Short mmCIF file of C-alpha atoms in Angstrom, two decimals:
data_model
loop_
_atom_site.label_atom_id
_atom_site.label_comp_id
_atom_site.label_asym_id
_atom_site.label_seq_id
_atom_site.Cartn_x
_atom_site.Cartn_y
_atom_site.Cartn_z
CA MET A 216 -24.67 36.20 -28.38
CA ARG A 217 -23.97 37.18 -32.01
CA TRP A 218 -26.76 36.90 -34.54
CA GLY A 219 -24.19 35.78 -37.09
CA GLY A 220 -22.37 32.46 -37.22
CA PRO A 221 -22.21 29.33 -39.33
CA ASP A 222 -25.92 28.56 -38.79
CA ARG A 223 -26.83 31.89 -40.39
CA GLN A 224 -25.95 30.38 -43.75
CA LEU A 225 -28.70 27.79 -43.22
CA SER A 226 -31.44 30.20 -42.12
CA TYR A 227 -33.82 32.16 -44.32
CA ALA A 228 -35.86 35.25 -43.52
CA VAL A 229 -39.55 35.25 -44.32
CA ARG A 230 -40.68 36.41 -47.73
CA PRO A 231 -43.16 39.29 -47.24
CA ARG A 232 -45.21 38.48 -50.34
CA THR A 233 -45.49 34.82 -49.36
CA VAL A 234 -46.56 35.70 -45.82
CA ALA A 235 -49.03 38.29 -47.13
CA ARG A 236 -50.54 35.79 -49.59
CA HIS A 237 -51.12 33.07 -47.00
CA TYR A 238 -52.32 35.66 -44.49
CA GLY A 239 -54.82 36.80 -47.11
CA ASP A 240 -56.03 33.23 -47.56
CA LEU A 241 -56.64 32.99 -43.81
CA LEU A 242 -58.51 36.32 -43.87
CA LEU A 243 -60.87 34.86 -46.46
CA ILE A 244 -61.39 31.81 -44.25
CA LEU A 245 -62.06 34.08 -41.26
CA ALA A 246 -64.58 36.02 -43.32
CA ALA A 247 -66.44 32.80 -44.13
CA LEU A 248 -66.30 31.65 -40.50
CA ASN A 249 -67.58 34.99 -39.17
CA ALA A 250 -70.47 34.84 -41.62
CA VAL A 251 -71.95 32.16 -39.34
CA PRO A 252 -72.40 34.38 -36.23
CA MET A 253 -73.46 37.18 -38.59
CA THR A 254 -76.32 35.01 -39.86
CA VAL A 255 -77.27 33.95 -36.33
CA ALA A 256 -77.26 37.56 -35.14
CA LEU A 257 -79.43 38.66 -38.08
CA ILE A 258 -81.97 35.92 -37.35
CA VAL A 259 -82.19 36.08 -33.56
CA ASP A 260 -81.07 39.64 -32.68
CA GLY A 261 -82.12 41.75 -35.64
CA TRP A 262 -80.43 43.63 -38.45
CA VAL A 263 -78.67 46.22 -36.27
CA SER A 264 -76.67 43.56 -34.46
CA GLY A 265 -76.08 41.63 -37.65
CA LEU A 266 -74.81 44.77 -39.38
CA TRP A 267 -71.71 44.96 -37.17
CA TYR A 268 -70.84 41.37 -38.01
CA ALA A 269 -71.46 42.11 -41.69
CA ILE A 270 -68.99 45.00 -41.55
CA SER A 271 -66.31 42.78 -40.03
CA VAL A 272 -66.96 40.09 -42.65
CA ALA A 273 -66.73 42.68 -45.42
CA ILE A 274 -63.42 44.05 -44.11
CA LEU A 275 -61.94 40.57 -43.80
CA GLY A 276 -63.18 39.57 -47.23
CA ALA A 277 -61.92 42.73 -48.95
CA ALA A 278 -58.46 42.59 -47.34
CA GLY A 279 -58.20 38.87 -47.98
CA GLY A 280 -59.25 39.28 -51.60
CA VAL A 281 -56.53 41.86 -52.25
CA LEU A 282 -53.78 39.80 -50.63
CA HIS A 283 -54.97 36.61 -52.32
CA ARG A 284 -53.96 38.11 -55.67
CA LEU A 285 -50.30 38.02 -54.66
CA SER A 286 -48.08 35.17 -55.79
CA PRO A 287 -47.60 32.64 -52.97
CA GLY A 288 -44.05 31.78 -53.99
CA ARG A 289 -42.49 28.36 -53.67
CA GLY A 290 -43.30 26.36 -50.55
CA LEU A 291 -43.88 27.74 -47.07
CA GLN A 292 -41.13 27.96 -44.45
CA THR A 293 -41.77 27.13 -40.83
CA ASN A 294 -41.10 30.69 -39.67
CA GLU A 295 -43.54 31.94 -42.30
CA ALA A 296 -46.22 29.50 -41.12
CA LEU A 297 -45.74 30.59 -37.49
CA ALA A 298 -45.85 34.28 -38.41
CA VAL A 299 -49.06 33.80 -40.40
CA ALA A 300 -50.65 31.78 -37.59
CA ALA A 301 -49.82 34.41 -34.95
CA ALA A 302 -51.13 37.22 -37.17
CA ALA A 303 -54.33 35.30 -37.92
CA PHE A 304 -55.15 34.72 -34.24
CA VAL A 305 -54.56 38.38 -33.40
CA THR A 306 -56.65 39.52 -36.36
CA ALA A 307 -59.52 37.17 -35.51
CA ALA A 308 -59.67 38.59 -31.98
CA LEU A 309 -59.46 42.24 -33.03
CA VAL A 310 -62.07 42.07 -35.77
CA ILE A 311 -64.75 40.27 -33.77
CA SER A 312 -64.32 42.53 -30.71
CA VAL A 313 -66.25 45.35 -32.41
CA PRO A 314 -69.48 43.33 -32.91
CA LEU A 315 -69.18 42.09 -29.32
CA MET A 316 -69.25 45.70 -28.11
CA HIS A 317 -72.82 45.89 -29.43
CA ALA A 318 -73.80 43.64 -26.49
CA GLY A 319 -72.88 46.45 -24.08
CA LEU A 320 -69.19 45.70 -23.49
CA ALA A 321 -66.45 48.31 -23.30
CA PHE A 322 -63.73 47.86 -25.91
CA MET A 323 -61.22 46.35 -23.46
CA ASP A 324 -63.77 43.82 -22.19
CA ALA A 325 -64.88 43.00 -25.75
CA LEU A 326 -61.26 42.47 -26.78
CA PHE A 327 -60.66 40.32 -23.70
CA GLU A 328 -63.75 38.27 -24.55
CA SER A 329 -62.71 37.76 -28.17
CA ILE A 330 -59.12 36.81 -27.29
CA SER A 331 -60.42 34.45 -24.62
CA GLY A 332 -62.71 32.93 -27.23
CA VAL A 333 -60.34 32.50 -30.15
CA THR A 334 -57.63 31.09 -27.85
CA THR A 335 -60.20 28.62 -26.39
CA THR A 336 -59.57 29.92 -22.87
CA GLY A 337 -63.01 30.80 -21.50
CA LEU A 338 -62.04 33.49 -19.00
CA THR A 339 -64.41 36.45 -18.95
CA THR A 340 -64.51 39.97 -17.55
CA THR A 341 -68.19 40.36 -18.41
CA ALA A 342 -70.21 40.94 -15.24
CA THR A 343 -73.12 38.69 -16.16
CA MET A 344 -74.50 36.63 -19.04
CA ALA A 345 -78.07 37.44 -17.98
CA GLY A 346 -79.82 39.49 -20.61
CA LYS A 347 -77.07 39.09 -23.19
CA PRO A 348 -78.31 38.55 -26.79
CA ALA A 349 -78.40 34.99 -28.08
CA GLY A 350 -76.12 36.03 -30.94
CA PHE A 351 -73.50 37.19 -28.44
CA LEU A 352 -73.64 33.89 -26.53
CA PHE A 353 -73.39 31.89 -29.75
CA THR A 354 -70.48 34.00 -31.06
CA ARG A 355 -68.39 33.33 -27.95
CA ALA A 356 -68.79 29.56 -28.37
CA TRP A 357 -68.26 29.78 -32.14
CA LEU A 358 -65.00 31.69 -31.62
CA GLN A 359 -63.76 28.91 -29.40
CA TRP A 360 -64.80 26.26 -31.87
CA TYR A 361 -62.94 27.65 -34.87
CA GLY A 362 -60.04 28.81 -32.69
CA GLY A 363 -59.68 25.26 -31.42
CA PHE A 364 -59.74 23.88 -34.95
CA GLY A 365 -57.05 26.34 -36.01
CA ILE A 366 -54.67 25.39 -33.24
CA VAL A 367 -55.22 21.67 -33.87
CA VAL A 368 -54.23 22.13 -37.50
CA LEU A 369 -51.20 24.19 -36.52
CA SER A 370 -50.02 21.74 -33.88
CA VAL A 371 -50.55 18.71 -36.11
CA ALA A 372 -48.58 20.31 -38.92
CA LEU A 373 -45.78 21.75 -36.80
CA VAL A 374 -45.45 19.35 -33.87
CA LEU A 375 -46.68 15.89 -34.75
CA GLN A 376 -44.38 15.46 -37.74
CA PRO A 377 -40.81 15.63 -36.46
CA GLY A 378 -38.51 15.28 -39.43
CA GLY A 379 -41.35 16.17 -41.80
CA ALA A 380 -42.01 19.33 -43.78
CA ALA A 381 -42.69 21.44 -40.71
CA ARG A 382 -39.30 20.54 -39.26
CA ARG A 383 -37.35 21.54 -42.34
CA LEU A 384 -36.91 24.75 -44.25
CA ALA A 385 -38.88 24.34 -47.42
CA ALA A 386 -36.13 25.96 -49.44
CA GLY A 387 -32.91 24.22 -50.25
CA GLU A 388 -34.45 20.74 -50.08
CA GLY A 389 -35.80 19.65 -53.38
CA THR A 390 -37.53 16.62 -51.88
CA ALA A 391 -39.14 18.49 -48.97
CA ALA A 392 -42.92 18.51 -48.91
CA ASP A 393 -44.73 21.86 -49.17
CA LEU A 394 -45.77 22.89 -45.65
CA ALA A 395 -48.86 24.70 -46.93
CA VAL A 396 -50.05 21.65 -48.87
CA ASP A 397 -49.12 19.38 -45.97
CA THR A 398 -51.15 21.53 -43.57
CA ARG A 399 -54.19 21.52 -45.88
CA ALA A 400 -54.13 17.73 -46.01
CA HIS A 401 -54.08 17.54 -42.22
CA ALA A 402 -56.77 20.22 -42.00
CA ARG A 403 -59.14 18.12 -44.10
CA ARG A 404 -58.57 15.06 -41.93
CA VAL A 405 -58.90 16.96 -38.68
CA LEU A 406 -62.04 18.72 -39.89
CA VAL A 407 -63.76 15.40 -40.46
CA VAL A 408 -63.03 14.31 -36.88
CA TYR A 409 -63.91 17.74 -35.49
CA LEU A 410 -67.28 17.78 -37.24
CA VAL A 411 -68.10 14.23 -36.16
CA LEU A 412 -67.34 14.96 -32.49
CA THR A 413 -69.21 18.27 -32.58
CA GLY A 414 -72.23 16.76 -34.29
CA ALA A 415 -72.28 13.87 -31.82
CA ALA A 416 -72.08 16.30 -28.89
CA ILE A 417 -74.94 18.47 -30.16
CA ALA A 418 -77.16 15.46 -30.91
CA THR A 419 -76.44 13.91 -27.51
CA LEU A 420 -77.21 17.08 -25.55
CA LEU A 421 -80.40 17.66 -27.52
CA LEU A 422 -81.51 14.10 -26.78
CA VAL A 423 -81.04 14.57 -23.03
CA GLY A 424 -83.25 17.65 -23.07
CA LEU A 425 -81.07 20.74 -23.41
CA ARG A 426 -82.64 23.56 -25.41
CA SER A 427 -81.08 24.36 -28.77
CA LEU A 428 -78.91 27.33 -27.76
CA ALA A 429 -77.52 25.51 -24.71
CA ALA A 430 -76.90 22.27 -26.63
CA VAL A 431 -75.05 24.05 -29.43
CA THR A 432 -72.96 26.42 -27.31
CA TYR A 433 -71.95 23.82 -24.72
CA SER A 434 -71.05 21.38 -27.49
CA LEU A 435 -68.91 23.92 -29.33
CA SER A 436 -67.17 24.90 -26.09
CA ALA A 437 -66.67 21.30 -24.92
CA VAL A 438 -65.18 19.87 -28.11
CA SER A 439 -62.88 22.89 -28.43
CA THR A 440 -62.04 22.60 -24.69
CA GLY A 441 -63.00 26.25 -24.46
CA GLY A 442 -65.34 26.48 -21.50
CA PHE A 443 -67.50 29.50 -22.28
CA ALA A 444 -70.93 29.01 -20.69
CA ILE A 445 -74.22 30.81 -21.19
CA ASP A 446 -74.90 30.88 -17.44
CA ASP A 447 -73.00 32.85 -14.80
CA ALA A 448 -72.66 29.65 -12.77
CA SER A 449 -70.94 27.91 -15.72
CA LEU A 450 -71.76 24.18 -15.82
CA ALA A 451 -73.37 24.40 -12.39
CA GLY A 452 -76.20 26.24 -14.16
CA VAL A 453 -77.04 23.05 -16.05
CA ASN A 454 -79.51 20.88 -14.16
CA GLY A 455 -78.50 17.29 -13.52
CA TRP A 456 -75.18 15.53 -13.23
CA THR A 457 -76.00 13.36 -16.24
CA VAL A 458 -75.95 16.35 -18.58
CA ARG A 459 -72.89 17.82 -16.87
CA GLY A 460 -71.14 14.47 -17.17
CA LEU A 461 -71.85 14.28 -20.91
CA VAL A 462 -70.47 17.79 -21.46
CA LEU A 463 -67.32 16.84 -19.55
CA LEU A 464 -67.04 13.59 -21.51
CA PHE A 465 -66.87 15.51 -24.79
CA SER A 466 -64.36 17.85 -23.16
CA LEU A 467 -62.19 14.83 -22.41
CA LEU A 468 -62.56 13.61 -25.99
CA GLY A 469 -61.50 17.05 -27.23
CA ALA A 470 -58.28 16.77 -25.22
CA VAL A 471 -57.12 13.70 -27.19
CA SER A 472 -55.07 14.09 -30.39
CA PHE A 473 -57.37 14.51 -33.41
CA SER A 474 -54.76 12.92 -35.63
CA MET A 475 -55.11 9.71 -33.63
CA TYR A 476 -58.89 9.82 -33.99
CA TYR A 477 -58.45 9.92 -37.75
CA GLN A 478 -56.20 6.87 -37.64
CA TRP A 479 -58.68 5.02 -35.44
CA PHE A 480 -61.63 5.92 -37.67
CA ARG A 481 -59.74 4.74 -40.74
CA GLY A 482 -58.86 1.48 -39.00
CA ARG A 483 -55.11 2.08 -39.24
CA PRO A 484 -54.01 2.98 -35.70
CA ARG A 485 -50.33 2.63 -34.90
CA ARG A 486 -51.33 1.28 -31.49
CA ALA A 487 -54.48 0.65 -29.49
CA PRO A 488 -55.82 3.74 -27.67
CA TRP A 489 -55.18 2.20 -24.26
CA ARG A 490 -51.55 1.58 -25.23
CA ASP A 491 -50.88 5.10 -26.52
CA VAL A 492 -48.62 6.86 -24.01
CA ASN A 493 -50.36 10.24 -24.43
CA VAL A 494 -53.90 8.90 -24.07
CA LEU A 495 -52.89 6.68 -21.18
CA GLY A 496 -51.06 9.57 -19.56
CA LEU A 497 -54.07 11.86 -19.94
CA VAL A 498 -56.40 9.33 -18.34
CA ILE A 499 -54.04 8.48 -15.47
CA ILE A 500 -53.19 12.11 -14.63
CA THR A 501 -56.88 13.08 -14.82
CA ILE A 502 -57.80 10.29 -12.41
CA LEU A 503 -54.99 11.25 -10.03
CA ALA A 504 -56.08 14.90 -10.12
CA ALA A 505 -59.71 13.91 -9.49
CA ILE A 506 -58.70 11.74 -6.51
CA ALA A 507 -56.53 14.49 -5.03
CA LEU A 508 -59.32 17.06 -5.46
CA THR A 509 -61.86 14.70 -3.92
CA LEU A 510 -59.68 14.21 -0.84
CA CYS A 511 -59.09 17.96 -0.54
CA LEU A 512 -62.81 18.72 -0.73
CA ARG A 513 -63.66 15.98 1.74
CA PHE A 514 -61.04 16.62 4.40
CA GLU A 515 -60.19 20.31 3.94
CA GLY A 516 -63.57 21.45 2.76
CA SER A 517 -67.06 20.81 4.07
CA ALA A 518 -68.28 18.44 1.35
CA GLY A 519 -69.57 14.94 2.07
CA TRP A 520 -68.15 11.97 0.19
CA GLY A 521 -70.79 12.00 -2.56
CA GLU A 522 -70.45 15.71 -3.32
CA ALA A 523 -66.66 15.57 -2.98
CA ILE A 524 -66.41 12.75 -5.52
CA ARG A 525 -68.72 14.48 -8.02
CA GLN A 526 -66.98 17.84 -7.72
CA GLY A 527 -63.51 16.29 -7.63
CA LEU A 528 -64.15 14.34 -10.82
CA SER A 529 -65.73 17.26 -12.68
CA LEU A 530 -63.02 19.74 -11.66
CA GLY A 531 -60.35 17.14 -12.39
CA VAL A 532 -61.59 16.61 -15.95
CA SER A 533 -62.23 20.31 -16.52
CA GLY A 534 -58.79 21.38 -15.32
CA GLN A 535 -56.77 18.60 -16.95
CA THR A 536 -58.48 18.99 -20.32
CA THR A 537 -58.14 22.79 -19.92
CA THR A 538 -61.83 23.15 -20.73
CA GLY A 539 -62.58 25.38 -17.75
CA PHE A 540 -66.19 24.46 -17.01
CA SER A 541 -66.91 24.72 -13.30
CA THR A 542 -69.61 22.99 -11.27
CA MET A 543 -68.92 24.98 -8.09
CA ASP A 544 -67.53 28.32 -6.96
CA VAL A 545 -63.79 27.87 -7.49
CA SER A 546 -62.99 30.64 -4.99
CA ARG A 547 -64.31 28.31 -2.25
CA LEU A 548 -61.78 25.58 -3.05
CA PRO A 549 -59.33 24.76 -0.23
CA PRO A 550 -55.75 26.00 -0.87
CA ALA A 551 -54.50 22.44 -1.46
CA ALA A 552 -57.20 21.88 -4.11
CA LYS A 553 -56.17 25.10 -5.89
CA ALA A 554 -52.57 23.93 -5.87
CA VAL A 555 -53.59 20.59 -7.38
CA GLN A 556 -55.49 22.34 -10.15
CA ILE A 557 -52.63 24.71 -10.87
CA LEU A 558 -50.40 21.72 -11.61
CA SER A 559 -53.16 19.97 -13.54
CA MET A 560 -53.89 23.02 -15.70
CA PHE A 561 -50.19 23.54 -16.34
CA ILE A 562 -49.77 20.00 -17.71
CA GLY A 563 -52.89 20.12 -19.90
CA GLY A 564 -54.00 17.65 -22.57
CA ASP A 565 -52.64 15.81 -25.59
CA VAL A 566 -50.50 17.31 -28.36
CA GLY A 567 -52.61 17.74 -31.49
CA SER A 568 -55.80 18.31 -29.48
CA THR A 569 -57.67 21.50 -28.66
CA ALA A 570 -56.36 21.41 -25.07
CA GLY A 571 -53.85 23.91 -23.70
CA GLY A 572 -51.02 23.61 -21.18
CA ILE A 573 -47.54 22.28 -21.86
CA LYS A 574 -49.16 19.02 -23.03
CA ILE A 575 -48.92 15.48 -21.69
CA PHE A 576 -46.12 14.51 -24.09
CA ARG A 577 -43.76 17.24 -22.90
CA PHE A 578 -44.56 16.45 -19.29
CA LEU A 579 -43.68 12.78 -19.91
CA VAL A 580 -40.47 13.84 -21.68
CA ALA A 581 -39.47 15.90 -18.64
CA LEU A 582 -40.20 12.97 -16.31
CA ARG A 583 -38.21 10.61 -18.52
CA ILE A 584 -35.22 12.99 -18.54
CA LEU A 585 -35.36 13.26 -14.76
CA GLN A 586 -35.52 9.47 -14.41
CA HIS A 587 -32.61 9.14 -16.84
CA LEU A 588 -30.49 11.58 -14.81
CA LEU A 589 -31.24 9.71 -11.59
CA ALA A 590 -30.40 6.38 -13.23
CA ARG A 591 -27.03 7.71 -14.42
CA SER A 592 -26.05 8.53 -10.84
CA SER A 593 -25.94 4.83 -9.95
CA VAL A 594 -23.92 3.47 -12.89
CA THR A 595 -20.27 3.69 -13.89
CA ALA A 596 -18.98 6.60 -15.93
CA HIS A 597 -18.62 4.55 -19.12
CA THR A 598 -22.07 2.94 -19.00
CA VAL A 599 -24.34 3.90 -21.91
CA LEU A 600 -27.96 4.28 -20.84
CA PRO A 601 -30.47 4.51 -23.68
CA ARG A 602 -33.05 7.27 -23.28
CA ARG A 603 -36.40 6.05 -24.56
CA LEU A 604 -40.05 6.97 -24.20
CA ALA A 605 -42.90 4.62 -25.09
CA GLY A 606 -40.45 2.25 -26.78
CA GLN A 607 -38.98 4.97 -29.01
CA ASP A 608 -35.62 6.72 -28.80
CA LEU A 609 -35.84 10.18 -27.26
CA PRO A 610 -33.48 12.39 -29.28
CA ASP A 611 -31.68 15.31 -27.68
CA SER A 612 -33.47 17.75 -29.98
CA VAL A 613 -36.90 16.60 -28.79
CA ALA A 614 -35.82 16.71 -25.15
CA VAL A 615 -34.33 20.19 -25.48
CA ASP A 616 -37.40 21.53 -27.32
CA ALA A 617 -39.71 20.16 -24.64
CA LEU A 618 -37.69 21.55 -21.73
CA LEU A 619 -37.29 24.95 -23.39
CA LEU A 620 -41.00 25.27 -24.01
CA ILE A 621 -41.77 24.27 -20.41
CA GLY A 622 -39.28 26.91 -19.30
CA LEU A 623 -40.94 29.56 -21.50
CA PHE A 624 -44.34 28.74 -19.99
CA ILE A 625 -42.92 29.02 -16.47
CA ALA A 626 -41.21 32.32 -17.27
CA THR A 627 -44.42 33.76 -18.76
CA ILE A 628 -46.43 32.70 -15.72
CA PHE A 629 -43.86 34.05 -13.25
CA LEU A 630 -43.59 37.48 -14.89
CA SER A 631 -47.37 37.88 -15.11
CA TRP A 632 -47.89 36.64 -11.56
CA THR A 633 -45.36 39.20 -10.31
CA LEU A 634 -47.48 42.04 -11.74
CA PHE A 635 -50.55 40.72 -9.94
CA LEU A 636 -48.59 40.60 -6.69
CA VAL A 637 -47.51 44.23 -7.20
CA TYR A 638 -51.20 45.14 -7.41
CA GLY A 639 -51.76 43.41 -4.07
CA TYR A 640 -53.70 40.32 -5.13
CA GLN A 641 -53.66 37.22 -2.94
CA PRO A 642 -50.70 35.11 -4.20
CA LEU A 643 -52.38 31.71 -4.61
CA ASP A 644 -55.53 33.09 -6.23
CA ALA A 645 -53.48 35.29 -8.57
CA LEU A 646 -51.24 32.38 -9.57
CA TYR A 647 -54.32 30.23 -10.21
CA ASP A 648 -55.81 32.77 -12.64
CA VAL A 649 -52.50 33.47 -14.38
CA VAL A 650 -51.90 29.75 -14.95
CA SER A 651 -55.51 29.42 -16.11
CA ALA A 652 -54.98 32.15 -18.70
CA THR A 653 -51.55 31.02 -19.90
CA CYS A 654 -52.66 27.40 -20.21
CA THR A 655 -55.95 28.50 -21.84
CA VAL A 656 -58.20 26.94 -19.21
CA GLY A 657 -60.74 29.54 -18.11
CA LEU A 658 -61.27 28.62 -14.45
CA SER A 659 -61.06 31.59 -12.09
CA THR A 660 -60.93 32.19 -8.36
CA GLY A 661 -62.66 35.54 -8.90
CA VAL A 662 -59.52 37.55 -9.60
CA THR A 663 -60.49 37.85 -13.27
CA GLY A 664 -63.59 39.99 -13.53
CA PRO A 665 -65.04 43.39 -14.43
CA SER A 666 -63.09 45.16 -11.68
CA LEU A 667 -59.69 43.87 -12.79
CA PRO A 668 -57.43 46.83 -13.72
CA ALA A 669 -57.05 47.41 -17.46
CA LEU A 670 -53.31 46.73 -17.33
CA LEU A 671 -53.87 43.31 -15.78
CA LYS A 672 -56.61 42.53 -18.29
CA GLY A 673 -54.03 43.27 -20.96
CA VAL A 674 -51.50 41.01 -19.23
CA LEU A 675 -53.98 38.12 -19.25
CA CYS A 676 -54.77 38.81 -22.92
CA VAL A 677 -51.06 38.45 -23.73
CA ASP A 678 -50.88 35.32 -21.57
CA MET A 679 -53.80 33.72 -23.40
CA MET A 680 -52.28 34.47 -26.79
CA LEU A 681 -48.81 33.27 -25.75
CA GLY A 682 -50.23 30.10 -24.23
CA ARG A 683 -52.41 29.27 -27.22
CA LEU A 684 -49.57 29.78 -29.68
CA GLU A 685 -47.16 28.07 -27.26
CA VAL A 686 -44.98 31.19 -27.00
CA VAL A 687 -42.70 30.22 -29.88
CA ALA A 688 -44.95 31.52 -32.66
CA VAL A 689 -45.07 34.92 -30.98
CA LEU A 690 -41.32 34.97 -30.33
CA VAL A 691 -40.75 34.24 -34.01
CA LEU A 692 -42.34 37.61 -34.81
CA PHE A 693 -39.68 39.39 -32.73
CA TYR A 694 -36.72 37.26 -33.77
CA PRO A 695 -34.37 39.35 -35.99
CA ARG A 696 -33.65 36.52 -38.42
CA THR A 697 -37.36 36.16 -39.10
CA TRP A 698 -37.30 39.44 -41.00
CA LEU A 699 -33.63 40.17 -41.72
CA GLY A 700 -31.28 38.08 -43.81
CA LYS A 701 -31.18 36.25 -47.11
CA ARG A 702 -34.42 34.99 -48.60
CA VAL A 703 -35.31 32.08 -50.82
CA SER A 704 -36.33 33.02 -54.32
CA ALA A 705 -40.10 33.54 -54.43
CA SER A 706 -40.38 31.94 -57.85
#
């Protein structure tokens, strides 16, 4: 394939000063966000712990302040937005890993923990949470919370507006909206919804008797569909199915598009929630997964009907929303139950939510394309069959984008899984953990842990980052035309 061609005339390389300016703005935001765990660490863990956070905040603030002085240029191209987003997620993970080392973690484990946090995954290689400082436990949940917010803003700006600013190059179209301004507008709307859901979760968990640290951390992890817990037993360490059910309820709410919440709150929904194809799809697939898991636990496991239903429902919600809370030892799941969860985690939640996976919308697109192909086999050659989804035309571009992204997820999972097989890990358990990492879930069969070789820890770190940024943003960084070629005037 040649990098040249007619389409080269329509493509523009990123402008370094523009990327640096917007990257600097995000560094300033990260500095402000990391000031929160710094304050918590100073209050509950003492000045020595807080000092490491203060150093990271100072570095972020100083670097961001320097870059903020650059001229942003005109507009923001899609490749520039993706490059900035990828760089921001990597930076957030690297900077916070040093303060996490103060809790007794080796650098690789601290980096794994921070990447798992900022990508809202919830996998951990830390041996135990017992004895860990309160500031450390809060920081993990806080990372997930602001990482989840960041990916919601990115997905809303770049995915939910086909034909909008994020789907066009900002240059060369005088009427095109500014992607940076467009993203800020969405960020403000999403933040309102995010704060309301988080506040409601914290208040609810406090009312049902959870202590402050548990109520805050579980709320931050649930709304962000992150799954970090302050107990080694995850959600099983929380007494009572009522409390567990409430945590899982907010996890389910976090897996629904935040853009839709805003429309509902403003009283201007395009359709009722129960008629929205993504919400309906999320609910139906979650119920089907819960039923399948219940049957597996009842007939392949040793659980009675009551326990099988409770565990099936909780694991079904946790896996489908990609939250990753567990209410039982996942390594004890029957093989069929693990297979069900692998598929459930791979599909994930709604586009524009904090959930991971390929997303419900893309899964429905793939099903619709398959149905369309089957329908064509029974009609004459000249028959025109419309391809529609939820009453709307399904353009070729949308279908191709969805199938390509699904293919990229599968390729990432297969390559990573192969490395685990080379190391001799049990195939099904290894696949489960690789899918969990790539789809930013956090459930583990025990493969992911302190004894995992450093190379495989690195593989899962890459998987988590690729999955959170949906592969494309990372590939943009290595695409030649991102950096080489003609550029739009920065003025």
